[in-house]
Amino acid sequence: MKHWQLQREDSGLVWATLDKQDAAANALSAEVLGEFKEILDQLDVYPPKALIIRSGKAAGFIAGADIEEFTQLDTADKGRALVERGWTLFNRLAAVNYPTLAIIRGHCLGGGLELALACRYLLAVDEPGTKMGLPEVMLGIFPGWGGMLRLPQRVGPAVALDMMLTGKTIDAKRAKRLGLADEAVPPRVMEQAARQLVLSGQARRKLPLLQRLLNGPFKAVVASGARKQVARKARPEHYPAPYAIIDIWAKHNGNALAAPELIDGIINSSTARNLVRVFFLQERLKAFGKESSFKAERVHVIGAGVMGGDIAAWCALRGMTVTLQDQSLERMSPALQRAGKLFDHRLRDPLLARAAFDRLIPDVNGDGVAHADVVIEAIFEDVAAKQALFKALEPRMKPGAILATNTSSLKLEDLRTVLQKPERLVGIHFFNPVAMMPLVEVVEAKGADPAVVQAACAFVRQIDKLPLPVKSEPGFLVNAVLAPYMLGAMAAVDAGISPETIDEAMLAFGMPMGPIELIDTVGLDIALAAGKQLASGAEPPRCLLERVKQGQLGKKTGQGFYTWADGKPGKAGAGAVPSGLALQLVTPLINRVEQLVAAGVVADADLADAGVIFGTGFAPFTGGPIHFRNKQH
Ligand code: NAI
């Protein structure tokens, strides 16, 4: 066999190790599954005392099905055959009469978890990389290889639906607590523990009675609640998969083959195709981080405001030692408070949160500069202030350290004139709110050292963000495309269309937030300044000027286009959305994306689509602005 190794111990215990040929991670391709079927055939003839399935890869157990194969499903028959292949095979695994166990170390996702769920026992290895989940929904599809049947049986329908509908993953300890894993053990004892457990004869933990009822006679109630929750986040015409997951679980006991029309509708939907496209675009962004071996341990951030404070906290969350500098401790205190909340919320463990907090060190004197591998400047948007800072910083920095600015609107070419080595300055442009936004633009000024740009991309990956290399032009990619979109929305207000109607038009199009609410959130003063810089001399919209004049700057002042209370805009009913309004509103954005690709600000159309999706939330199911336009024609 190419991908699996079988070892039979004298005791009769068999180890099946998956080590997919020529791949960094295990994926369940047709070939891998075919070989696994051969293994089950062999074991039918010579039944083992027990079977343990494990991975031969350092990266993890199994990352999921082979996503490349989805792109070849051009007919309904092929889609059904793909579902059938894994469903039948894993049912067979679940029915063998010898005990089976999967050792889960590292990632165990999608089809990988479905394979593990078909084993009698699931042993999770408790280490930081271990995570289990069924993220199919993020690709616009469903866990059709038994996940919709077996996960609810193991952990109850509420937890199972939550995992399947959001794609979120859980670690080893949580898996143990929820009953997904039978045991969670440290790596050094995993093989011994697996041997003991698989031969123990121990019955599986039984689901509590209430959970069994919810997974049986009360399914319809649970399903109706789940549908309502999904409806708050995703419209069925944009994202049919979560609705299909609920239906297949509730009406067909998790068996998609019982609802072939759902399989056809989902697998061949443009949503699934586009989300798979977005997945590969994301992989392309990640690959920018692999072009350099640069590795950071210490980060120094200057400016503990909205951005710098959150950038520093994020880096500490991701394991860096971070020094944070501002003019005084008082100025840093709001940032430190926000950091504490972020750590509590994300790490959910007081010891880990404490450790992260210990990694974030207030540093008024800037002592951290001399030790930092990356220095990020996030002070006021002012050329002279930044220049003065860079001039003082450069002689104190380690020679190979990255010097980065988070500027949104200043030219790197102007900022770096004071440096001995101007080619070392790079832009690392985060978006607000830092913790929420996956994209970071890595800005290459003219004549910059390419090695520095690559190192900056590697750093961005290290802190688990997606780097997009862009050229140093006003607004880079993301702000440059948002400006005409926001201006267009405000022009529509000037033309008498209500903000509510405009926002509703774009929500129905699939944006995460309407453009007018976005302007209120960003701040009308910021929108005005950005508009001036990016609108090539056009008159600012009347509705914007009037409000700014009255000090109505949006969410931060409580009044903008909407009146804000408790962080939420008060919206009146949207009324009927005129046909064609969404297209009219999105057109300036798409036009600008095309111009920026033509001007080489971003390397190609696919990367531009990726940047706009991950930097603005542009409706992912469309596949991105340019892809959307191409499909329209
Ligand atoms: P902010 O005004 O919230 O924070 C700036 C901080 O820098 C203040 O705490 C100030 O005390 C400190 N500071 C100023 N000069 C300093 C110096 N010489 N030494 C040490 N600390 C100093 O500003 P914000 O919004 O965080 O912006 C910072 C940078 O990030 C700007 O370049 C801005 O263009 C950029 N940016 C802002 C975004 C936003 O949404 N606010 C988004 C992306 C980038």
XYZ file of C-alpha atoms and ligand atoms in Angstrom:
677
model
C 0.000 0.000 0.000
C 1.120 3.524 -0.752
C -0.371 5.418 2.132
C -1.001 2.999 4.990
C 1.278 0.702 6.962
C -0.068 -2.273 8.850
C 1.750 -3.887 11.762
C 0.475 -6.945 13.525
C 1.828 -7.583 17.020
C 2.229 -11.134 18.337
C -0.645 -10.380 20.665
C -2.898 -9.985 17.628
C -3.209 -6.229 18.018
C -2.985 -4.422 14.665
C -1.695 -0.885 14.169
C -2.784 0.923 10.994
C -0.665 4.014 10.369
C -1.706 6.574 7.767
C 1.177 8.458 6.187
C -0.121 9.842 2.899
C 2.575 9.678 0.259
C 4.150 12.975 -0.853
C 1.978 15.071 1.447
C 2.701 17.140 4.534
C -0.668 16.311 6.067
C -3.015 13.348 5.782
C -6.122 13.831 3.648
C -8.716 11.195 2.830
C -8.377 11.021 -0.943
C -10.194 8.356 -2.965
C -6.957 6.373 -2.987
C -6.439 6.587 0.775
C -10.003 5.428 1.374
C -9.578 2.656 -1.213
C -6.570 1.342 0.674
C -8.404 1.562 3.952
C -11.126 -0.607 2.422
C -8.446 -3.172 1.540
C -7.307 -3.111 5.160
C -10.819 -3.887 6.360
C -11.031 -6.680 3.758
C -7.793 -8.204 5.072
C -8.918 -7.915 8.669
C -12.179 -9.665 7.787
C -10.117 -12.638 6.704
C -7.691 -12.511 9.635
C -9.585 -10.742 12.410
C -7.265 -8.899 14.786
C -7.631 -8.797 18.539
C -8.030 -5.050 18.162
C -7.242 -2.299 15.656
C -5.563 1.004 16.472
C -5.556 3.730 13.804
C -2.976 6.484 14.017
C -1.124 9.015 11.908
C 2.473 8.850 10.749
C 2.579 12.622 10.264
C 4.016 15.061 12.771
C 1.421 17.647 11.673
C -1.583 15.757 12.944
C -4.039 12.921 12.483
C -6.118 13.692 9.363
C -6.903 17.161 8.014
C -10.099 16.032 6.264
C -11.230 14.863 2.858
C -9.106 15.765 -0.150
C -10.491 19.174 -1.064
C -8.822 19.024 -4.467
C -11.267 16.219 -5.317
C -14.276 18.472 -4.653
C -13.273 20.683 -7.516
C -13.761 17.755 -9.899
C -17.377 17.011 -8.928
C -19.006 18.288 -12.090
C -22.040 15.979 -12.117
C -24.656 14.999 -9.545
C -23.597 11.354 -9.843
C -20.040 12.143 -8.841
C -21.250 14.105 -5.817
C -23.433 11.259 -4.615
C -20.663 8.728 -5.229
C -18.295 10.769 -3.081
C -20.752 10.843 -0.172
C -21.521 7.158 -0.605
C -17.855 6.164 -0.561
C -17.098 7.449 2.934
C -20.547 6.798 4.421
C -20.484 3.106 3.522
C -16.852 2.580 4.448
C -17.170 4.191 7.864
C -20.398 2.294 8.563
C -18.453 -0.831 7.856
C -15.686 0.259 10.239
C -18.278 1.005 12.915
C -19.747 -2.495 12.523
C -16.587 -4.647 12.793
C -16.697 -7.028 15.721
C -13.174 -6.399 17.020
C -12.525 -3.272 19.134
C -11.154 -0.230 17.298
C -9.486 2.964 18.480
C -8.178 6.151 16.880
C -5.285 8.067 18.417
C -5.911 11.760 17.794
C -2.839 13.915 17.943
C -2.753 17.309 16.191
C -5.527 18.227 13.758
C -8.427 15.835 13.273
C -10.924 17.513 11.016
C -13.855 16.715 8.770
C -13.551 13.235 7.287
C -10.730 12.550 9.757
C -13.046 13.032 12.703
C -15.748 11.017 10.941
C -13.297 8.131 10.660
C -12.398 8.465 14.340
C -16.082 8.632 15.293
C -16.647 5.286 13.565
C -14.092 3.678 15.918
C -15.272 2.284 19.235
C -12.780 4.424 21.203
C -11.263 7.810 20.604
C -8.063 8.654 22.451
C -7.073 12.321 22.340
C -3.483 13.366 22.935
C -3.418 16.417 25.135
C -1.025 18.867 23.533
C -1.463 22.367 22.112
C -1.957 21.351 18.442
C -4.715 18.819 19.071
C -8.047 20.006 17.713
C -11.135 18.186 16.549
C -13.974 19.495 14.443
C -16.305 19.126 11.498
C -15.635 22.337 9.530
C -17.343 21.198 6.308
C -19.908 23.982 6.614
C -17.124 26.492 5.975
C -16.675 24.940 2.551
C -20.408 25.109 1.925
C -20.888 21.341 2.331
C -21.865 18.933 5.124
C -20.163 16.100 7.052
C -21.705 13.339 4.942
C -19.461 10.451 6.014
C -21.261 9.736 9.266
C -20.489 12.925 11.173
C -24.116 14.035 11.180
C -25.083 10.629 12.576
C -22.337 9.913 15.085
C -21.297 13.257 16.540
C -24.788 13.914 17.987
C -24.763 10.367 19.387
C -21.477 11.004 21.157
C -21.907 14.517 22.530
C -25.621 15.248 22.216
C -27.266 17.329 19.519
C -26.709 20.805 20.977
C -22.924 20.525 21.088
C -22.838 18.553 17.832
C -24.956 21.044 15.920
C -22.948 23.917 17.318
C -19.751 22.281 16.049
C -21.217 21.338 12.663
C -22.953 24.665 12.037
C -20.040 26.894 13.019
C -17.101 24.661 12.094
C -15.435 25.435 15.420
C -12.893 22.989 16.790
C -12.256 21.708 20.307
C -9.079 20.636 22.085
C -8.292 17.329 23.806
C -9.435 18.291 27.306
C -12.711 19.710 26.046
C -13.242 16.639 23.867
C -12.846 14.485 26.955
C -15.219 16.647 28.968
C -17.871 16.546 26.254
C -17.574 12.789 25.812
C -16.171 13.008 22.293
C -12.869 11.500 23.455
C -12.815 8.584 25.901
C -9.482 9.702 27.305
C -7.113 12.660 26.998
C -3.514 11.676 27.741
C -0.071 13.279 27.405
C 1.969 12.272 24.311
C 4.508 10.159 26.184
C 1.921 7.599 27.301
C -0.349 7.657 24.265
C 0.602 4.293 22.815
C 0.415 2.490 26.119
C -2.901 4.157 26.928
C -4.261 3.234 23.486
C -3.303 -0.408 23.975
C -4.951 -0.576 27.384
C -8.116 1.199 26.316
C -8.705 -0.758 23.137
C -8.341 -4.064 24.991
C -10.260 -2.924 28.074
C -13.673 -4.108 26.958
C -14.934 -0.953 28.617
C -18.382 0.200 27.500
C -18.612 3.629 25.914
C -19.990 6.404 28.053
C -23.725 6.497 27.563
C -25.306 9.768 26.541
C -27.438 11.172 29.395
C -31.179 10.536 29.075
C -32.057 14.134 28.233
C -29.521 14.158 25.399
C -30.906 10.895 24.087
C -34.391 12.388 24.065
C -33.146 15.487 22.274
C -31.420 13.261 19.758
C -34.607 11.171 19.371
C -38.229 12.144 19.947
C -37.479 15.857 20.465
C -35.337 16.310 17.375
C -37.873 18.581 15.700
C -37.767 21.057 18.596
C -33.975 21.168 18.598
C -33.944 21.539 14.811
C -36.340 24.439 14.860
C -34.218 26.267 17.463
C -31.077 25.601 15.447
C -32.699 26.902 12.246
C -33.575 30.150 13.990
C -30.017 30.550 15.234
C -28.543 29.926 11.810
C -31.005 32.366 10.244
C -29.530 35.150 12.363
C -26.151 34.634 10.710
C -26.682 33.216 7.233
C -29.428 33.463 4.666
C -30.401 30.146 3.070
C -30.113 31.575 -0.441
C -26.464 32.421 0.292
C -25.503 29.524 2.564
C -27.715 26.442 2.089
C -25.366 23.966 3.831
C -26.138 24.720 7.502
C -29.856 24.320 6.807
C -29.184 21.031 5.024
C -27.135 19.776 8.004
C -30.046 20.424 10.348
C -32.510 18.709 8.004
C -30.319 15.681 7.345
C -29.746 15.201 11.063
C -33.359 15.768 12.059
C -35.192 14.015 9.232
C -32.734 11.433 7.906
C -30.737 10.474 10.986
C -27.587 11.973 9.521
C -27.721 9.957 6.301
C -27.365 12.339 3.364
C -27.920 9.483 0.908
C -31.528 9.411 2.092
C -31.909 12.935 0.699
C -30.127 12.826 -2.666
C -31.741 16.090 -3.755
C -29.972 17.836 -0.865
C -26.645 16.332 -1.913
C -27.131 17.540 -5.482
C -28.227 20.989 -4.352
C -25.329 21.448 -1.958
C -22.378 19.887 -3.706
C -23.125 21.562 -7.005
C -24.096 24.892 -5.500
C -22.137 27.922 -6.561
C -21.722 28.616 -2.830
C -19.802 25.383 -2.258
C -17.676 25.958 -5.349
C -16.903 29.505 -4.295
C -16.146 28.610 -0.683
C -13.744 25.929 -1.884
C -12.197 28.629 -4.051
C -11.903 30.879 -0.990
C -10.262 28.013 0.894
C -7.574 27.747 -1.772
C -7.159 31.531 -1.856
C -6.561 31.398 1.881
C -3.908 28.725 1.316
C -2.244 31.062 -1.186
C -2.111 33.845 1.379
C -0.692 31.446 3.952
C 2.013 30.410 1.510
C 3.431 33.963 1.522
C 4.535 33.208 5.061
C 6.656 30.289 3.907
C 9.082 32.206 1.701
C 11.312 33.193 4.618
C 12.639 31.289 7.603
C 12.336 34.406 9.755
C 11.036 33.619 13.211
C 10.171 36.170 15.855
C 10.171 35.693 19.599
C 10.104 39.256 20.826
C 7.972 42.074 19.518
C 8.093 45.736 20.468
C 5.029 47.876 19.756
C 5.097 51.663 19.993
C 1.801 53.467 20.516
C -0.703 51.805 22.832
C -3.797 53.300 21.203
C -6.677 51.579 19.473
C -4.378 49.708 17.123
C -1.021 49.371 18.877
C -2.619 48.155 22.096
C -4.585 45.468 20.308
C -1.679 44.447 18.076
C 0.512 43.970 21.151
C -2.179 41.929 22.906
C -2.706 39.766 19.837
C 1.030 39.028 19.553
C 1.161 38.068 23.244
C -1.887 35.838 22.751
C -0.026 34.063 19.959
C 2.913 33.328 22.216
C 5.297 36.245 21.603
C 7.008 38.183 24.354
C 5.813 41.733 23.767
C 6.982 45.066 25.076
C 4.465 47.875 24.655
C 5.577 51.491 24.665
C 3.646 54.734 24.967
C 4.275 58.146 26.434
C 3.077 57.171 29.908
C 1.687 54.214 31.823
C -1.721 55.910 32.059
C -1.961 55.933 28.283
C -1.332 52.218 28.240
C -3.862 51.231 30.844
C -6.930 50.962 28.535
C -4.905 48.742 26.200
C -3.856 46.484 29.067
C -7.454 46.206 30.228
C -8.592 45.194 26.747
C -5.725 42.694 26.586
C -6.874 41.071 29.835
C -10.362 40.627 28.392
C -8.997 39.190 25.152
C -6.870 36.617 27.010
C -9.759 35.565 29.280
C -12.113 35.259 26.359
C -9.797 33.429 23.983
C -7.831 31.210 26.343
C -10.638 30.335 28.762
C -8.088 29.137 31.296
C -6.929 31.491 34.077
C -3.411 30.040 34.102
C -2.947 30.455 30.363
C -4.492 33.933 30.481
C -2.095 34.879 33.284
C 0.848 33.587 31.277
C -0.234 35.634 28.246
C -0.575 38.705 30.429
C 2.933 38.104 31.773
C 4.210 38.102 28.184
C 2.802 41.607 27.622
C 5.189 44.036 29.283
C 4.536 47.791 29.605
C 7.755 49.544 28.613
C 7.619 53.341 28.836
C 11.366 53.708 28.202
C 11.435 51.449 25.176
C 13.990 49.060 26.665
C 12.459 46.284 24.560
C 13.666 47.837 21.290
C 17.174 46.424 21.627
C 15.900 42.851 22.008
C 12.983 42.875 19.597
C 12.863 40.782 16.429
C 10.008 42.947 15.176
C 9.337 46.601 16.001
C 5.865 47.851 15.059
C 5.100 51.545 15.098
C 1.451 52.510 15.684
C 1.631 56.113 16.909
C -0.399 59.118 15.670
C -0.804 59.432 11.937
C 1.789 62.203 11.569
C 4.824 62.189 9.284
C 7.121 64.271 11.484
C 6.288 62.290 14.635
C 6.904 58.995 12.890
C 10.131 60.192 11.310
C 11.477 61.394 14.649
C 10.630 58.054 16.163
C 12.279 56.015 13.377
C 15.409 58.094 13.572
C 15.742 57.357 17.266
C 14.806 53.699 16.885
C 17.100 52.539 14.114
C 20.456 52.689 15.945
C 18.989 50.807 18.910
C 17.531 47.906 16.932
C 19.099 44.496 16.331
C 20.566 44.385 12.795
C 18.201 41.739 11.374
C 15.072 42.960 13.135
C 12.006 44.050 11.170
C 11.052 47.714 11.369
C 7.378 48.088 10.529
C 4.768 50.815 10.441
C 1.025 50.323 10.822
C 0.250 53.539 8.946
C -2.991 53.603 6.954
C -2.436 56.639 4.813
C 1.136 57.937 4.926
C 3.657 57.088 2.254
C 6.379 54.743 3.458
C 8.680 56.493 1.008
C 8.278 59.706 3.054
C 8.552 58.060 6.448
C 11.797 56.236 5.752
C 13.892 59.186 4.518
C 15.456 59.553 7.980
C 16.728 55.965 8.081
C 20.299 54.830 7.488
C 18.838 51.835 5.709
C 15.577 53.049 4.195
C 15.052 49.742 2.379
C 14.356 48.026 5.699
C 11.068 49.813 6.451
C 7.990 47.705 5.710
C 4.287 48.275 6.301
C 2.446 45.747 8.451
C -1.060 47.103 8.207
C -3.591 45.577 10.582
C -7.344 46.173 10.496
C -9.635 47.259 13.259
C -10.685 45.295 15.354
C -7.360 43.447 15.291
C -8.618 40.267 16.957
C -11.489 39.886 14.496
C -9.889 40.692 11.164
C -7.905 37.861 9.577
C -6.067 39.915 6.942
C -2.890 41.956 7.365
C -1.519 43.934 4.412
C 2.252 43.743 4.091
C 3.287 46.902 2.331
C 6.274 46.987 0.035
C 7.607 50.472 -0.607
C 9.548 51.218 -3.772
C 13.023 49.737 -3.532
C 12.303 47.872 -0.312
C 14.429 44.858 0.513
C 12.377 41.836 -0.699
C 13.818 39.709 2.121
C 12.305 42.114 4.646
C 8.899 41.886 2.980
C 9.094 38.085 3.041
C 10.167 38.107 6.680
C 7.225 40.375 7.507
C 4.884 37.880 5.802
C 6.419 35.053 7.853
C 5.852 37.072 11.025
C 2.207 37.700 10.079
C 1.707 33.945 9.664
C 3.426 33.315 12.960
C 0.749 35.334 14.709
C -1.891 33.445 12.728
C -3.029 36.198 10.396
C -3.175 36.106 6.603
C -0.493 38.221 4.894
C -1.292 39.992 1.626
C 1.653 41.705 -0.058
C 0.603 45.072 -1.505
C 2.425 47.979 -3.092
C 2.753 51.297 -1.304
C -0.111 53.234 -2.916
C -2.748 55.327 -1.078
C -5.175 53.060 0.773
C -3.234 49.950 -0.304
C -5.935 47.484 -1.362
C -8.591 47.283 1.317
C -9.119 50.931 2.255
C -8.771 51.956 -1.378
C -11.702 49.744 -2.412
C -13.827 50.618 0.622
C -13.604 54.367 -0.048
C -15.586 54.453 -3.334
C -18.030 51.916 -1.896
C -18.733 54.108 1.133
C -18.863 57.261 -0.975
C -21.336 55.576 -3.314
C -23.524 54.578 -0.389
C -23.513 58.168 0.897
C -24.277 59.477 -2.585
C -27.363 57.246 -2.440
C -28.323 58.886 0.874
C -27.926 62.283 -0.799
C -30.213 60.985 -3.539
C -32.919 60.320 -0.958
C -32.582 56.617 -0.217
C -32.733 55.835 3.499
C -29.629 54.470 5.274
C -31.713 51.478 6.391
C -32.642 50.613 2.804
C -29.049 50.930 1.651
C -27.772 48.707 4.447
C -30.509 46.136 3.854
C -29.670 46.006 0.145
C -26.069 45.081 0.935
C -26.956 42.643 3.705
C -29.216 40.878 1.219
C -26.287 40.884 -1.202
C -24.294 39.056 1.472
C -22.116 41.663 3.176
C -21.568 41.166 6.907
C -22.540 44.793 7.614
C -24.235 47.493 5.560
C -22.000 50.341 4.254
C -23.768 53.086 6.226
C -23.448 51.175 9.489
C -19.818 50.568 8.539
C -19.248 54.326 8.128
C -20.851 54.954 11.520
C -18.571 52.298 13.014
C -15.371 53.577 11.407
C -16.224 57.183 12.270
C -17.504 59.905 9.933
C -14.389 62.033 10.472
C -12.192 59.123 9.385
C -14.458 58.465 6.392
C -14.200 62.122 5.405
C -10.404 62.121 5.637
C -10.103 58.826 3.772
C -12.548 60.051 1.145
C -10.494 63.205 0.582
C -7.365 61.167 0.136
C -8.848 58.397 -1.974
C -11.661 60.008 -3.996
C -9.360 61.854 -6.400
C -10.770 65.283 -5.740
C -14.498 64.515 -5.838
C -16.804 66.607 -3.595
C -17.581 64.830 -0.301
C -21.244 63.767 0.052
C -23.554 66.385 1.598
C -24.922 63.980 4.195
C -21.387 63.374 5.445
C -20.311 67.032 5.597
C -23.461 68.084 7.462
C -23.075 65.431 10.114
C -19.373 66.023 10.648
C -20.093 69.747 11.003
C -22.522 68.954 13.819
C -20.030 66.674 15.546
C -22.059 63.586 14.665
C -19.161 61.232 14.074
C -20.955 57.878 14.367
C -20.816 55.154 16.962
C -18.128 56.856 19.049
C -20.272 59.976 19.614
C -23.554 58.069 19.847
C -24.925 59.753 16.716
C -24.044 59.429 13.060
C -26.362 58.210 10.337
C -27.959 56.204 13.122
C -28.496 56.881 16.809
C -26.388 54.418 18.773
C -27.271 52.865 22.113
C -25.469 49.999 23.876
C -23.139 49.647 20.888
C -26.061 49.070 18.494
C -27.540 51.339 15.811
C -31.220 52.190 16.109
C -32.636 51.330 12.701
C -36.101 52.004 11.369
C -37.655 49.506 8.940
C -35.767 49.251 5.663
C -38.756 49.386 3.341
C -38.672 47.801 -0.087
C -35.201 47.669 -1.609
C -35.270 49.031 -5.177
C -34.164 46.392 -7.645
C -30.627 46.838 -8.827
C -29.625 48.919 -5.789
C -27.145 46.351 -4.456
C -25.437 46.045 -7.810
C -25.311 49.817 -8.143
C -23.699 50.089 -4.684
C -21.133 47.357 -5.171
C -20.062 48.478 -8.650
C -17.658 51.261 -7.550
C -15.931 48.773 -5.246
C -15.465 46.192 -7.969
C -14.312 48.843 -10.457
C -11.668 49.980 -8.018
C -10.478 46.440 -7.374
C -9.990 45.991 -11.114
C -8.070 49.260 -11.368
C -5.777 48.258 -8.509
C -5.049 44.891 -10.085
C -4.282 46.628 -13.379
C -1.976 49.038 -11.537
C -0.158 46.154 -9.853
C -0.986 47.228 -6.281
C -1.815 43.590 -5.694
C -0.247 40.867 -7.816
C -3.316 39.319 -9.454
C -7.108 39.184 -9.478
C -7.343 36.112 -7.253
C -5.209 37.720 -4.577
C -7.320 40.861 -4.820
C -10.448 38.754 -4.275
C -8.774 37.116 -1.281
C -7.746 40.472 0.172
C -11.198 42.005 -0.210
C -12.902 38.947 1.315
C -10.566 38.623 4.300
C -10.050 42.365 4.735
C -13.655 43.595 4.413
C -15.829 40.485 4.819
C -17.003 40.837 1.179
C -19.595 38.063 0.713
C -17.404 34.927 0.633
C -20.050 32.821 -1.134
C -19.611 35.026 -4.221
C -15.965 33.984 -4.464
C -14.814 37.618 -4.271
C -15.561 40.841 -6.193
C -13.780 40.044 -9.443
C -14.969 36.453 -9.514
C -18.500 37.751 -8.935
C -18.246 40.174 -11.845
C -16.801 37.544 -14.177
C -19.666 35.189 -13.348
C -22.177 37.934 -14.062
C -20.955 38.406 -17.603
P -4.435 56.244 18.604
O -4.527 57.713 18.600
O -5.536 55.443 19.202
O -3.099 55.799 19.355
C -1.865 56.366 19.133
C -1.052 56.177 20.423
O 0.302 56.487 20.132
C -1.480 57.075 21.577
O -1.726 56.274 22.724
C -0.271 57.994 21.793
O -0.077 58.301 23.154
C 0.856 57.138 21.259
N 2.016 57.909 20.803
C 2.024 58.983 19.986
N 3.293 59.376 19.772
C 4.091 58.526 20.446
C 5.502 58.392 20.603
N 6.348 59.235 20.002
N 5.969 57.402 21.391
C 5.134 56.541 21.986
N 3.795 56.617 21.861
C 3.280 57.599 21.108
O -4.180 55.814 17.079
P -4.598 54.495 16.298
O -5.969 54.643 15.774
O -4.254 53.309 17.116
O -3.633 54.567 15.044
C -2.263 54.329 15.134
C -1.702 54.041 13.758
O -2.380 52.935 13.201
C -1.852 55.172 12.761
O -0.732 55.196 11.946
C -3.086 54.760 11.954
O -3.051 55.243 10.624
C -2.936 53.265 11.935
N -4.155 52.505 11.748
C -5.315 52.844 12.391
C -6.468 52.081 12.214
C -7.714 52.414 12.956
O -8.775 51.851 12.607
N -7.691 53.249 13.958
C -6.476 50.916 11.321
C -5.180 50.601 10.766
C -4.093 51.385 10.967
